Amino acid sequence: MKCLTNLTDLDCPEDGGTTVIAGSHKVHNTVDREAMVLAALEDPSLIHHVVAPAGSTLVFFESLLHSGGSGLTYNGKERILILCSFLPTMYQAWNDYEP
């Protein structure tokens, strides 16, 4: 599990919040990840940009295709967050587990 707690407001997609491809965590790991990204680019309704006030926490499976910013400023401000990851010891790697 990933937990991202935003310490800055993400008022719009241009603020650099996490972007996810909806449902990608449910796709079997034999499906090519690049193909999933290309499919999402063809159907932008699958792409979600997190918009949330400071103090909000986003919780998701590591296997959900997600992307963050490059660490640069967005709309003239830095994006600051707390990142925590939790993984039961029985799972060796996130892309090989069966939820």
XYZ file of N, CA and C in Angstrom:
297
model
N 0.842 -1.172 0.000
C 0.000 0.000 0.000
C 0.885 1.231 0.000
N 0.424 2.231 -0.705
C 1.067 3.546 -0.694
C 0.133 4.517 -0.018
N 0.679 5.412 0.761
C -0.073 6.492 1.394
C 0.665 7.787 1.104
N -0.009 8.704 0.410
C 0.569 10.011 0.098
C -0.252 11.064 0.818
N 0.342 11.763 1.761
C -0.350 12.841 2.461
C 0.193 14.164 1.935
N -0.689 14.924 1.318
C -0.295 16.208 0.737
C -0.166 17.266 1.824
N 0.952 17.967 1.818
C 1.162 19.067 2.750
C 0.939 20.413 2.062
N 0.692 20.371 0.769
C 0.339 21.568 0.010
C -0.981 21.308 -0.699
N -1.729 22.366 -0.945
C -2.998 22.235 -1.660
C -2.758 21.833 -3.108
N -3.560 20.910 -3.594
C -3.579 20.537 -5.006
C -4.936 20.999 -5.535
N -4.981 22.240 -5.982
C -6.242 22.864 -6.377
C -6.694 22.502 -7.789
N -5.752 22.057 -8.633
C -6.076 21.717 -10.016
C -5.022 20.741 -10.528
N -5.279 20.051 -11.650
C -4.295 19.082 -12.165
C -2.919 19.689 -12.433
N -2.874 20.967 -12.751
C -1.602 21.618 -13.047
C -0.733 21.826 -11.802
N -1.279 21.536 -10.607
C -0.505 21.675 -9.374
C 0.449 20.504 -9.151
N 0.441 19.499 -10.022
C 1.433 18.429 -9.961
C 1.105 17.275 -9.040
N -0.164 17.088 -8.725
C -0.566 15.969 -7.882
C -0.366 14.636 -8.578
N -0.496 13.575 -7.835
C -0.356 12.223 -8.371
C -1.405 11.972 -9.450
N -0.990 11.298 -10.498
C -1.873 10.912 -11.591
C -1.959 9.396 -11.593
N -3.174 8.858 -11.746
C -3.358 7.403 -11.749
C -4.156 6.973 -12.968
N -3.979 5.714 -13.364
C -4.801 5.106 -14.413
C -5.809 4.214 -13.703
N -7.064 4.630 -13.776
C -8.142 3.942 -13.053
C -8.197 2.462 -13.405
N -8.284 1.620 -12.381
C -8.454 0.182 -12.572
C -7.210 -0.585 -12.955
N -6.095 0.095 -13.155
C -4.885 -0.599 -13.614
C -4.369 -1.609 -12.595
N -4.708 -1.452 -11.333
C -4.271 -2.402 -10.302
C -4.997 -3.739 -10.414
N -6.084 -3.790 -11.194
C -6.860 -5.021 -11.356
C -6.431 -5.827 -12.582
N -5.563 -5.261 -13.409
C -5.123 -5.925 -14.627
C -4.019 -6.917 -14.289
N -4.082 -8.108 -14.864
C -3.082 -9.141 -14.579
C -1.690 -8.631 -14.942
N -0.700 -9.047 -14.172
C 0.655 -8.524 -14.353
C 1.340 -8.982 -15.635
N 0.712 -9.843 -16.423
C 1.302 -10.233 -17.706
C 0.962 -9.225 -18.804
N 0.022 -8.323 -18.532
C -0.336 -7.295 -19.514
C 0.773 -6.241 -19.524
N 1.187 -5.863 -20.713
C 2.265 -4.900 -20.880
C 1.865 -3.538 -20.312
N 2.661 -3.031 -19.388
C 2.362 -1.747 -18.738
C 2.369 -0.599 -19.744
N 3.290 -0.639 -20.682
C 3.342 0.420 -21.694
C 2.071 0.435 -22.532
N 1.532 -0.744 -22.811
C 0.272 -0.831 -23.560
C -0.878 -0.214 -22.763
N -0.864 -0.412 -21.438
C -1.900 0.191 -20.597
C -1.799 1.718 -20.625
N -0.587 2.226 -20.580
C -0.395 3.676 -20.624
C -0.877 4.220 -21.967
N -0.527 3.554 -23.049
C -0.969 4.004 -24.375
C -2.489 3.967 -24.496
N -3.119 2.931 -23.945
C -4.582 2.838 -23.974
C -5.207 3.980 -23.186
N -4.608 4.319 -22.058
C -5.140 5.420 -21.242
C -4.955 6.760 -21.951
N -3.871 6.907 -22.679
C -3.672 8.147 -23.429
C -4.698 8.283 -24.543
N -5.136 7.144 -25.089
C -6.181 7.171 -26.112
C -7.556 7.424 -25.516
N -7.757 7.053 -24.248
C -9.030 7.266 -23.548
C -8.748 8.027 -22.253
N -8.644 9.356 -22.335
C -8.279 10.153 -21.159
C -9.231 10.026 -19.974
N -10.410 9.432 -20.165
C -11.319 9.250 -19.026
C -10.742 8.256 -18.012
N -9.727 7.478 -18.409
C -9.081 6.526 -17.503
C -8.012 7.179 -16.637
N -7.611 8.395 -17.005
C -6.541 9.093 -16.297
C -7.156 10.060 -15.294
N -6.723 9.939 -14.044
C -7.248 10.800 -12.983
C -6.105 11.557 -12.316
N -6.239 12.884 -12.251
C -5.282 13.748 -11.571
C -5.849 14.057 -10.189
N -5.084 13.771 -9.163
C -5.550 14.004 -7.801
C -5.594 15.507 -7.529
N -6.761 15.952 -7.110
C -6.975 17.324 -6.674
C -7.498 17.222 -5.247
N -6.777 17.820 -4.284
C -7.149 17.662 -2.875
C -6.487 18.756 -2.048
N -7.131 19.121 -0.945
C -6.525 20.127 -0.068
C -5.372 19.544 0.750
N -4.529 20.413 1.261
C -3.435 19.994 2.146
C -4.022 19.196 3.308
N -3.332 18.131 3.683
C -3.795 17.262 4.763
C -4.531 16.035 4.266
N -4.897 16.024 2.983
C -5.579 14.857 2.411
C -4.588 13.730 2.176
N -5.067 12.500 2.356
C -4.218 11.329 2.140
C -4.818 10.453 1.055
N -3.991 10.077 0.105
C -4.361 9.167 -0.968
C -3.774 7.806 -0.616
N -4.624 6.770 -0.574
C -4.189 5.412 -0.248
C -4.497 4.525 -1.447
N -3.504 3.761 -1.923
C -3.717 2.909 -3.088
C -2.715 1.758 -3.096
N -3.053 0.701 -3.865
C -2.131 -0.413 -4.056
C -0.951 0.056 -4.894
N 0.221 -0.419 -4.576
C 1.423 -0.101 -5.344
C 1.256 -0.490 -6.816
N 0.444 -1.505 -7.080
C 0.272 -1.984 -8.448
C -0.584 -1.055 -9.308
N -1.235 -0.068 -8.714
C -1.975 0.925 -9.490
C -0.961 1.768 -10.251
N -1.114 1.839 -11.577
C -0.181 2.662 -12.345
C -0.368 4.109 -11.930
N 0.712 4.712 -11.467
C 0.642 6.072 -10.950
C 1.913 6.821 -11.313
N 1.797 8.127 -11.278
C 2.934 8.964 -11.608
C 2.854 10.244 -10.792
N 3.980 10.725 -10.409
C 4.048 12.005 -9.721
C 4.808 12.985 -10.579
N 4.951 14.172 -10.074
C 5.712 15.183 -10.793
C 7.196 14.914 -10.718
N 7.948 15.759 -11.371
C 9.398 15.579 -11.422
C 10.105 16.284 -10.272
N 9.348 16.862 -9.345
C 9.967 17.585 -8.242
C 10.150 19.059 -8.537
N 9.783 19.467 -9.740
C 9.851 20.879 -10.098
C 8.638 21.599 -9.537
N 8.610 22.900 -9.679
C 7.454 23.650 -9.189
C 6.312 23.570 -10.192
N 5.102 23.652 -9.671
C 3.890 23.648 -10.476
C 3.103 24.886 -10.098
N 2.647 25.625 -11.092
C 1.906 26.859 -10.831
C 2.668 27.745 -9.847
N 3.993 27.690 -9.916
C 4.817 28.550 -9.079
C 4.980 28.099 -7.643
N 4.586 26.871 -7.305
C 4.746 26.409 -5.926
C 5.315 24.998 -5.910
N 5.968 24.649 -4.797
C 6.492 23.303 -4.624
C 5.376 22.380 -4.154
N 5.472 21.114 -4.529
C 4.555 20.092 -4.024
C 5.286 19.359 -2.914
N 4.739 19.418 -1.713
C 5.358 18.770 -0.566
C 4.391 17.714 -0.049
N 4.912 16.505 0.216
C 4.062 15.428 0.708
C 4.839 14.488 1.613
N 4.095 13.682 2.333
C 4.668 12.595 3.135
C 4.302 11.301 2.422
N 5.279 10.464 2.156
C 5.077 9.206 1.448
C 5.374 8.049 2.386
N 4.419 7.146 2.523
C 4.609 5.934 3.326
C 4.231 4.729 2.475
N 4.955 3.651 2.634
C 4.655 2.408 1.932
C 4.535 1.281 2.943
N 3.573 0.415 2.724
C 3.354 -0.730 3.595
C 3.259 -1.971 2.728
N 4.007 -3.006 3.072
C 3.991 -4.239 2.298
C 4.116 -5.411 3.255
N 3.101 -6.297 3.289
C 3.227 -7.474 4.155
C 4.455 -8.295 3.761
N 5.107 -8.882 4.743
C 6.335 -9.628 4.478
C 6.113 -10.843 3.589
N 4.858 -11.313 3.488
C 4.609 -12.498 2.655
C 4.708 -12.187 1.160
N 4.712 -10.886 0.779
C 4.814 -10.522 -0.628
C 6.253 -10.146 -0.944
N 6.832 -10.809 -1.921
C 8.223 -10.538 -2.269
C 8.370 -9.290 -3.143
N 7.463 -9.093 -4.061
C 7.514 -7.926 -4.949
C 6.091 -7.580 -5.356
N 5.787 -6.296 -5.453
C 4.408 -5.874 -5.705
C 3.852 -6.408 -7.009
N 4.654 -6.552 -8.044
C 4.112 -6.965 -9.338
C 3.908 -8.471 -9.465
N 4.226 -9.235 -8.437
C 4.016 -10.681 -8.491
C 2.905 -11.154 -7.557
N 2.289 -10.230 -6.842
C 1.306 -10.687 -5.853
C -0.073 -10.838 -6.468
N -0.869 -11.659 -5.835
C -2.262 -11.891 -6.224
C -3.149 -11.319 -5.127
N -3.782 -10.149 -5.350
C -4.613 -9.552 -4.276
C -5.819 -10.395 -3.953
